[in-house]
Tab-separated table of C-alpha atoms in Angstrom:
chain	number	residue	atom	x	y	z
A	1	MET	CA	143.013	7.821	69.698
A	2	LYS	CA	140.292	9.369	67.961
A	3	GLN	CA	139.935	11.964	71.116
A	4	ALA	CA	143.871	12.735	71.362
A	5	LYS	CA	143.454	13.651	67.671
A	6	LEU	CA	140.318	15.409	67.985
A	7	SER	CA	142.222	17.606	70.912
A	8	LEU	CA	145.173	17.845	68.922
A	9	ALA	CA	142.935	19.245	66.110
A	10	ILE	CA	141.445	21.747	68.389
A	11	GLY	CA	144.866	23.091	70.085
A	12	ILE	CA	145.769	23.938	66.376
A	13	SER	CA	142.805	25.461	65.494
A	14	MET	CA	142.643	27.561	68.529
A	15	LEU	CA	146.208	28.597	67.928
A	16	ALA	CA	145.727	29.671	64.551
A	17	LEU	CA	142.769	31.504	65.563
A	18	THR	CA	144.903	33.372	68.205
A	19	ASN	CA	147.706	34.338	65.410
A	20	VAL	CA	144.881	35.473	63.264
A	21	SER	CA	143.597	37.470	66.269
A	22	TYR	CA	146.642	39.330	67.304
A	23	ALA	CA	147.840	39.593	63.818
A	24	ASP	CA	146.859	43.168	62.882
A	25	THR	CA	147.116	44.100	66.568
A	26	GLU	CA	149.605	46.941	67.468
A	27	MET	CA	150.604	47.224	70.994
A	28	LYS	CA	152.380	50.158	72.495
A	29	PHE	CA	153.576	50.743	76.001
A	30	GLY	CA	153.852	54.668	77.038
A	31	GLY	CA	154.053	57.021	79.987
A	32	TYR	CA	156.952	59.071	81.569
A	33	VAL	CA	159.593	59.488	84.471
A	34	LYS	CA	159.429	62.527	85.885
A	35	ALA	CA	161.407	64.108	88.821
A	36	ASP	CA	160.369	67.142	90.694
A	37	VAL	CA	161.980	69.645	93.089
A	38	MET	CA	159.723	72.349	94.640
A	39	PHE	CA	160.827	74.964	96.838
A	40	SER	CA	157.630	76.350	98.280
A	41	ASP	CA	156.538	79.405	100.569
A	42	TYR	CA	153.143	79.361	101.964
A	43	GLY	CA	152.124	82.662	103.165
A	44	ASN	CA	150.354	80.791	106.410
A	45	GLY	CA	152.549	78.287	107.124
A	46	ALA	CA	153.041	75.372	105.288
A	47	PRO	CA	150.218	71.828	105.294
A	48	ASP	CA	152.071	68.942	106.732
A	49	SER	CA	154.302	66.721	104.645
A	50	GLY	CA	152.466	64.403	102.310
A	51	SER	CA	149.489	66.771	101.773
A	52	LEU	CA	147.800	66.943	98.583
A	53	SER	CA	149.267	70.482	97.955
A	54	ARG	CA	152.988	69.393	98.691
A	55	GLN	CA	152.289	67.275	95.805
A	56	PHE	CA	150.833	69.850	93.147
A	57	TYR	CA	149.057	73.088	93.472
A	58	VAL	CA	145.131	72.339	94.367
A	59	PRO	CA	143.088	75.447	95.079
A	60	GLY	CA	141.664	75.474	98.613
A	61	THR	CA	144.497	73.554	100.002
A	62	ILE	CA	146.881	76.810	100.663
A	63	TYR	CA	145.293	78.558	103.400
A	64	GLY	CA	147.896	77.299	106.272
A	65	GLU	CA	148.674	75.688	109.145
A	66	GLU	CA	149.112	77.660	111.856
A	67	GLY	CA	152.235	76.709	113.601
A	68	ASN	CA	153.955	75.081	110.770
A	69	GLY	CA	157.052	76.666	108.646
A	70	ASN	CA	156.447	78.606	106.034
A	71	GLN	CA	158.980	77.640	103.700
A	72	VAL	CA	159.493	74.023	102.421
A	73	VAL	CA	161.343	71.908	99.879
A	74	ASP	CA	159.818	68.375	98.285
A	75	PHE	CA	161.659	66.158	96.078
A	76	GLN	CA	159.103	63.781	94.311
A	77	ALA	CA	159.004	61.220	91.777
A	78	ARG	CA	155.128	60.468	91.954
A	79	GLU	CA	153.953	61.854	88.721
A	80	THR	CA	155.859	59.011	87.184
A	81	ARG	CA	153.358	57.327	84.675
A	82	PHE	CA	152.733	54.211	82.718
A	83	ASN	CA	150.469	53.322	80.280
A	84	PHE	CA	149.761	50.271	77.683
A	85	LYS	CA	147.380	50.443	74.671
A	86	THR	CA	146.591	48.051	71.934
A	87	VAL	CA	144.804	49.060	68.420
A	88	SER	CA	143.134	45.897	66.240
A	89	ASP	CA	141.300	45.873	63.127
A	90	PHE	CA	138.757	43.160	62.959
A	91	ASP	CA	137.029	43.013	59.766
A	92	GLY	CA	137.541	46.641	59.352
A	93	HIS	CA	136.365	47.489	62.824
A	94	LYS	CA	138.983	49.144	65.098
A	95	LEU	CA	139.117	48.068	68.610
A	96	THR	CA	140.844	49.769	71.265
A	97	GLY	CA	142.162	49.553	74.849
A	98	PHE	CA	143.968	51.616	76.849
A	99	ILE	CA	144.921	51.827	80.808
A	100	GLU	CA	147.289	53.989	82.781
A	101	LEU	CA	148.571	54.370	85.906
A	102	ASP	CA	150.610	56.906	88.203
A	103	PHE	CA	151.263	57.453	91.937
A	104	MET	CA	149.572	60.618	92.708
A	105	THR	CA	147.459	61.969	95.735
A	106	HIS	CA	148.091	59.017	97.583
A	107	THR	CA	149.047	59.359	101.732
A	108	ASP	CA	149.455	55.542	101.661
A	109	GLY	CA	153.288	56.232	101.884
A	110	ASN	CA	156.013	58.870	103.641
A	111	GLU	CA	159.076	60.286	102.711
A	112	ARG	CA	160.660	58.881	105.878
A	113	VAL	CA	162.502	55.499	104.378
A	114	SER	CA	161.395	54.368	101.112
A	115	ASN	CA	158.868	56.971	99.572
A	116	SER	CA	156.550	54.093	98.414
A	117	TYR	CA	153.231	55.040	97.292
A	118	SER	CA	150.543	52.988	95.585
A	119	PRO	CA	149.500	53.227	91.871
A	120	ARG	CA	146.358	54.668	91.195
A	121	ILE	CA	143.904	54.341	88.095
A	122	ARG	CA	144.185	57.070	85.899
A	123	GLN	CA	142.354	55.811	82.620
A	124	ALA	CA	141.253	52.586	81.733
A	125	PHE	CA	138.746	52.462	78.310
A	126	ILE	CA	137.850	50.292	75.757
A	127	SER	CA	136.623	51.801	72.278
A	128	TYR	CA	135.121	50.027	69.405
A	129	ASP	CA	134.802	52.027	65.988
A	130	ASN	CA	132.788	55.130	67.243
A	131	TRP	CA	132.081	54.141	71.044
A	132	THR	CA	134.050	54.492	73.999
A	133	VAL	CA	133.518	52.809	77.410
A	134	GLY	CA	135.267	53.417	80.633
A	135	GLN	CA	136.969	55.665	82.456
A	136	THR	CA	138.905	58.601	80.565
A	137	TRP	CA	139.033	62.678	80.500
A	138	THR	CA	135.312	64.430	80.699
A	139	THR	CA	134.067	64.759	77.725
A	140	PHE	CA	133.072	68.649	79.323
A	141	GLN	CA	137.076	68.848	79.120
A	142	ASN	CA	139.666	69.544	76.262
A	143	PRO	CA	142.778	67.870	77.691
A	144	GLY	CA	144.887	69.222	74.356
A	145	ALA	CA	144.247	72.870	75.558
A	146	LEU	CA	145.902	72.644	78.559
A	147	PRO	CA	149.009	74.631	79.011
A	148	GLU	CA	152.674	73.242	79.030
A	149	ASN	CA	153.080	73.756	82.751
A	150	LEU	CA	155.633	71.925	85.274
A	151	ASP	CA	152.873	71.584	87.857
A	152	PHE	CA	150.915	68.395	87.655
A	153	VAL	CA	147.596	70.337	86.502
A	154	GLY	CA	148.868	74.073	85.530
A	155	ALA	CA	145.851	76.381	85.420
A	156	ALA	CA	144.097	74.292	87.909
A	157	GLU	CA	141.487	76.539	88.946
A	158	GLY	CA	140.614	78.013	85.162
A	159	THR	CA	139.854	74.233	83.384
A	160	PRO	CA	137.301	71.398	83.575
A	161	PHE	CA	139.329	68.725	85.571
A	162	VAL	CA	137.714	65.470	85.591
A	163	ARG	CA	138.578	62.064	84.596
A	164	GLN	CA	135.284	59.467	85.516
A	165	ALA	CA	133.682	56.621	83.505
A	166	MET	CA	131.383	57.099	80.836
A	167	ILE	CA	129.751	55.799	77.537
A	168	ARG	CA	130.843	58.449	74.798
A	169	TYR	CA	129.884	58.204	71.021
A	170	THR	CA	132.343	60.300	68.428
A	171	ASN	CA	131.201	60.977	64.606
A	172	GLY	CA	133.922	63.335	63.382
A	173	GLY	CA	134.192	66.385	65.691
A	174	PHE	CA	131.052	65.988	67.432
A	175	GLN	CA	130.886	63.919	70.864
A	176	LEU	CA	128.037	62.480	72.918
A	177	ALA	CA	128.483	61.195	76.440
A	178	VAL	CA	126.765	60.276	79.391
A	179	GLU	CA	128.958	60.146	82.414
A	180	ASN	CA	129.087	59.212	86.214
A	181	PRO	CA	126.790	61.574	88.296
A	182	GLU	CA	128.327	62.529	91.758
A	183	THR	CA	126.664	65.803	93.747
A	184	THR	CA	128.678	67.911	96.318
A	185	VAL	CA	126.649	70.676	98.399
A	186	ASN	CA	127.256	72.672	101.209
A	187	GLN	CA	125.308	71.999	104.057
A	188	TYR	CA	123.120	74.518	105.519
A	189	GLN	CA	124.748	77.741	107.156
A	190	THR	CA	127.916	75.670	107.126
A	191	ALA	CA	130.606	75.146	104.835
A	192	SER	CA	130.794	71.638	105.315
A	193	ARG	CA	130.890	69.719	102.274
A	194	LEU	CA	128.009	67.058	101.718
A	195	THR	CA	128.796	64.374	98.919
A	196	SER	CA	125.811	62.429	97.338
A	197	GLY	CA	126.191	59.677	95.125
A	198	SER	CA	122.584	58.764	95.220
A	199	GLY	CA	121.668	60.141	91.802
A	200	ILE	CA	120.272	57.687	89.131
A	201	VAL	CA	120.803	60.214	86.486
A	202	PRO	CA	123.929	60.463	84.403
A	203	ASP	CA	125.457	63.838	83.308
A	204	VAL	CA	125.122	64.085	79.733
A	205	VAL	CA	127.946	65.854	78.122
A	206	ALA	CA	127.819	67.273	73.980
A	207	ARG	CA	130.979	68.738	72.354
A	208	TYR	CA	132.375	69.450	69.118
A	209	ASN	CA	135.656	69.937	67.992
A	210	PHE	CA	136.856	72.063	65.567
A	211	LYS	CA	140.231	72.204	63.544
A	212	THR	CA	141.458	74.409	60.366
A	213	GLU	CA	143.994	73.892	57.810
A	214	GLY	CA	146.055	76.101	59.299
A	215	GLY	CA	146.099	74.242	62.909
A	216	THR	CA	143.875	76.377	65.007
A	217	ALA	CA	141.732	73.461	67.181
A	218	ILE	CA	138.842	75.063	69.305
A	219	SER	CA	136.302	73.144	71.183
A	220	VAL	CA	132.578	74.107	72.562
A	221	ALA	CA	130.961	71.903	74.992
A	222	GLY	CA	127.734	71.673	77.014
A	223	ILE	CA	126.745	69.858	80.178
A	224	LEU	CA	123.395	69.080	81.747
A	225	ARG	CA	123.193	67.208	85.218
A	226	GLN	CA	121.033	66.241	87.872
A	227	LEU	CA	121.977	67.477	91.491
A	228	ASN	CA	120.523	64.955	93.947
A	229	VAL	CA	120.633	64.451	97.654
A	230	GLU	CA	119.058	61.759	99.604
A	231	GLN	CA	120.312	61.468	102.661
A	232	ASN	CA	119.394	61.227	106.752
A	233	LEU	CA	121.647	63.954	108.653
A	234	LYS	CA	122.812	62.918	111.682
A	235	ASP	CA	124.131	64.690	115.269
A	236	SER	CA	127.581	63.786	117.120
A	237	ASP	CA	125.191	61.059	118.870
A	238	GLY	CA	124.281	59.671	115.441
A	239	ASP	CA	120.369	61.021	115.575
A	240	VAL	CA	118.788	61.795	112.355
A	241	THR	CA	118.369	65.704	112.755
A	242	GLN	CA	117.227	65.960	108.707
A	243	SER	CA	115.954	63.795	106.284
A	244	ILE	CA	117.094	65.357	102.731
A	245	ASP	CA	115.453	64.542	99.467
A	246	SER	CA	116.056	66.928	96.722
A	247	THR	CA	116.889	67.461	92.975
A	248	GLU	CA	117.950	70.353	90.981
A	249	MET	CA	119.287	70.814	87.649
A	250	GLY	CA	122.592	72.123	86.678
A	251	TYR	CA	124.107	73.046	83.557
A	252	GLY	CA	127.165	74.642	82.091
A	253	ALA	CA	129.060	75.677	78.775
A	254	SER	CA	132.744	75.778	77.798
A	255	ILE	CA	134.914	76.746	75.328
A	256	ALA	CA	138.812	76.342	74.850
A	257	GLY	CA	141.228	75.744	72.129
A	258	VAL	CA	144.896	76.130	70.756
A	259	ILE	CA	145.606	78.916	68.080
A	260	PRO	CA	149.315	78.786	66.088
A	261	VAL	CA	151.374	82.032	66.211
A	262	GLY	CA	153.833	81.340	63.905
A	263	ASN	CA	156.130	79.088	65.461
A	264	ASP	CA	154.363	79.577	69.032
A	265	ASP	CA	150.734	79.048	70.468
A	266	PHE	CA	147.887	80.235	72.400
A	267	LYS	CA	145.887	77.950	74.515
A	268	PHE	CA	142.919	79.285	76.519
A	269	SER	CA	139.744	77.744	78.012
A	270	ALA	CA	136.482	79.796	79.475
A	271	THR	CA	133.733	78.261	81.256
A	272	TYR	CA	130.258	79.125	82.841
A	273	GLY	CA	127.800	77.383	84.523
A	274	GLU	CA	125.371	76.796	87.451
A	275	GLY	CA	125.946	73.614	89.535
A	276	LEU	CA	128.826	73.008	87.905
A	277	GLY	CA	130.781	72.226	91.284
A	278	ARG	CA	133.417	69.369	91.094
A	279	TYR	CA	133.802	70.390	87.326
A	280	MET	CA	135.849	73.231	87.708
A	281	ALA	CA	138.965	74.204	90.009
A	282	LEU	CA	139.160	70.728	91.028
A	283	ASN	CA	135.918	71.266	93.317
A	284	TYR	CA	136.997	74.426	94.432
A	285	ALA	CA	133.589	75.078	94.988
A	286	ASN	CA	130.683	73.399	95.357
A	287	ALA	CA	127.368	72.867	92.918
A	288	GLY	CA	125.307	74.191	95.472
A	289	ASN	CA	123.920	75.130	98.861
A	290	LEU	CA	121.533	73.216	100.843
A	291	ASP	CA	118.406	75.488	102.316
A	292	ALA	CA	116.725	75.341	105.583
A	293	SER	CA	113.861	73.174	103.713
A	294	GLY	CA	116.872	70.611	102.559
A	295	GLU	CA	116.290	72.010	99.029
A	296	ILE	CA	119.379	72.421	96.745
A	297	GLN	CA	120.142	76.017	95.722
A	298	THR	CA	122.646	75.984	92.482
A	299	ILE	CA	125.651	78.192	92.809
A	300	SER	CA	126.904	79.564	89.674
A	301	SER	CA	130.742	79.412	88.953
A	302	TYR	CA	132.943	80.782	85.989
A	303	GLY	CA	136.601	80.166	85.399
A	304	GLY	CA	139.264	80.603	82.645
A	305	TYR	CA	142.825	80.852	81.654
A	306	ALA	CA	145.269	81.943	78.925
A	307	ALA	CA	148.935	80.526	78.206
A	308	TYR	CA	151.232	81.726	75.537
A	309	ARG	CA	154.046	79.221	74.310
A	310	HIS	CA	157.161	81.075	72.860
A	311	TRP	CA	159.785	78.490	71.155
A	312	TRP	CA	163.001	80.521	71.401
A	313	ASN	CA	164.587	77.612	69.013
A	314	ASP	CA	164.078	74.014	68.523
A	315	LYS	CA	165.207	72.970	71.897
A	316	TRP	CA	164.233	75.985	74.214
A	317	ARG	CA	160.686	76.960	74.935
A	318	SER	CA	158.679	78.974	77.575
A	319	SER	CA	155.031	79.340	78.528
A	320	LEU	CA	153.123	82.332	80.319
A	321	THR	CA	150.013	81.145	81.879
A	322	VAL	CA	147.249	82.996	84.269
A	323	SER	CA	144.174	81.320	85.307
A	324	ALA	CA	141.156	82.258	87.435
A	325	PHE	CA	137.901	81.122	89.389
A	326	LYS	CA	134.915	82.757	90.802
A	327	ALA	CA	131.892	81.151	92.733
A	328	ASP	CA	128.780	83.409	93.520
A	329	ASN	CA	127.972	82.171	96.823
A	330	ASP	CA	124.742	82.681	98.714
A	331	THR	CA	126.754	82.846	102.339
A	332	MET	CA	123.006	83.390	103.750
A	333	LEU	CA	122.845	79.823	102.881
A	334	SER	CA	125.997	78.352	103.432
A	335	SER	CA	128.450	80.825	105.456
A	336	ASP	CA	131.675	82.845	104.962
A	337	GLN	CA	133.996	80.480	105.063
A	338	VAL	CA	133.303	78.917	101.812
A	339	ASN	CA	135.826	79.240	98.763
A	340	ALA	CA	134.915	82.494	96.891
A	341	GLU	CA	138.219	83.213	94.467
A	342	SER	CA	141.148	81.681	93.294
A	343	TYR	CA	143.962	82.887	90.884
A	344	SER	CA	147.371	81.638	89.853
A	345	SER	CA	150.075	82.429	87.562
A	346	TYR	CA	153.025	80.606	86.116
A	347	ILE	CA	156.113	81.217	83.909
A	348	ASN	CA	158.610	78.339	82.725
A	349	LEU	CA	161.755	77.967	80.894
A	350	LEU	CA	161.820	74.146	79.353
A	351	TYR	CA	165.021	72.891	77.782
A	352	SER	CA	164.672	69.884	75.444
A	353	PRO	CA	168.411	68.105	74.220
A	354	THR	CA	166.932	65.717	72.701
A	355	LYS	CA	163.170	64.985	71.809
A	356	PRO	CA	161.930	62.539	74.539
A	357	LEU	CA	164.023	64.486	77.377
A	358	THR	CA	162.804	67.879	78.912
A	359	PHE	CA	164.540	69.799	81.867
A	360	GLY	CA	162.560	72.660	83.108
A	361	VAL	CA	162.189	75.447	85.748
A	362	GLU	CA	159.106	77.093	86.388
A	363	TYR	CA	157.744	79.937	89.036
A	364	MET	CA	154.351	80.219	90.120
A	365	TYR	CA	152.251	82.176	92.232
A	366	ALA	CA	148.591	81.466	93.469
A	367	MET	CA	146.058	83.409	95.714
A	368	ASN	CA	142.859	81.871	97.125
A	369	GLU	CA	140.516	83.495	98.979
A	370	ARG	CA	136.984	82.799	100.866
A	371	GLU	CA	133.911	84.727	101.461
A	372	ASP	CA	134.841	86.479	104.818
A	373	GLY	CA	137.949	87.912	102.762
A	374	SER	CA	140.631	85.403	104.520
A	375	ASP	CA	143.295	84.230	101.896
A	376	GLY	CA	145.959	82.253	101.525
A	377	ASP	CA	148.921	82.388	98.989
A	378	LEU	CA	151.707	79.883	97.668
A	379	SER	CA	154.948	80.681	95.656
A	380	ARG	CA	156.739	78.004	94.295
A	381	ILE	CA	159.635	77.439	92.111
A	382	LEU	CA	159.739	73.837	90.820
A	383	PHE	CA	162.236	72.177	88.853
A	384	SER	CA	161.670	69.116	86.723
A	385	ALA	CA	163.146	66.150	84.762
A	386	LYS	CA	161.236	64.020	82.520
A	387	TYR	CA	162.081	61.274	80.270
A	388	VAL	CA	159.126	60.230	77.777
A	389	LEU	CA	159.080	56.224	76.932
């Protein structure tokens, strides 16, 4: 009997504790449903169905497939996403949990029957007061300064764009983070990408966010990273041809912001660095080249975008965006087949009959060029319907 009473007491106590724990917790389900129809014209032939650039514009994926038709249409709802967030107050300490999924980039489905695609993790993090741990936008990027484009990324070559795991400390406008390292380099005298995850030194990023009473918001960020390759290169028979063990430092700086212009706004970003690689233009260029002795030589790169959004009235608006990126390649170390420059431009018209619902049309044009002068271009008209949950 005493054991039964004790178990009942423990059960009641745990129930009470559970109720107390969640009494100050706010839970929110969010995301959006988005459907796209894309009419695309690839100058050198369209990539195959399901390829990445058939989902959204990715610099380096539009050089074309010889023998394929140039003009294609794609219907998709893959950008649809959902997220779950909790915010709790524990004795004056703020605890937040967040997870977000969508269905982009996968090739595990097809357009023949069911268009079934697996969900992928976008963000998953917890924050406790000033600390954030988990996967989210790199501290080197300012997502709030991205233009309002219908394309999944928009201004892809002109912005830092990375989501990854990190530990971040925030105090007011100041942020300091250590983030997951990953090195991409060109193999010696080839355009082949070598990806190395062997480094043990995390990327270090610092950022400061300024905001004025007039609504102007500007961020300044800097990054310091160690490029590291420790790998045996092998030939087609599996024999080791070269053992690489090299490190080099990379760095970069970026400024981005939003400036109100009456009811309109101007958004911009400008970035420069040595060895930035994957942090810019969706890894359009690598962080460095391997020389004949297997040492890393960094590649300098710079990019940016500018976007102006005009509100015609409280339901109609348009954005005009231009974006560019350039890498200073040493083709004596890589080859003349590596990516050199990328440009894109966008203009759209969006209509929101009610705040959560938006219909839009957008025209975009992009041009990519390799060091040998060969290029690929893409013209696309995109229609979208989006409902924010």
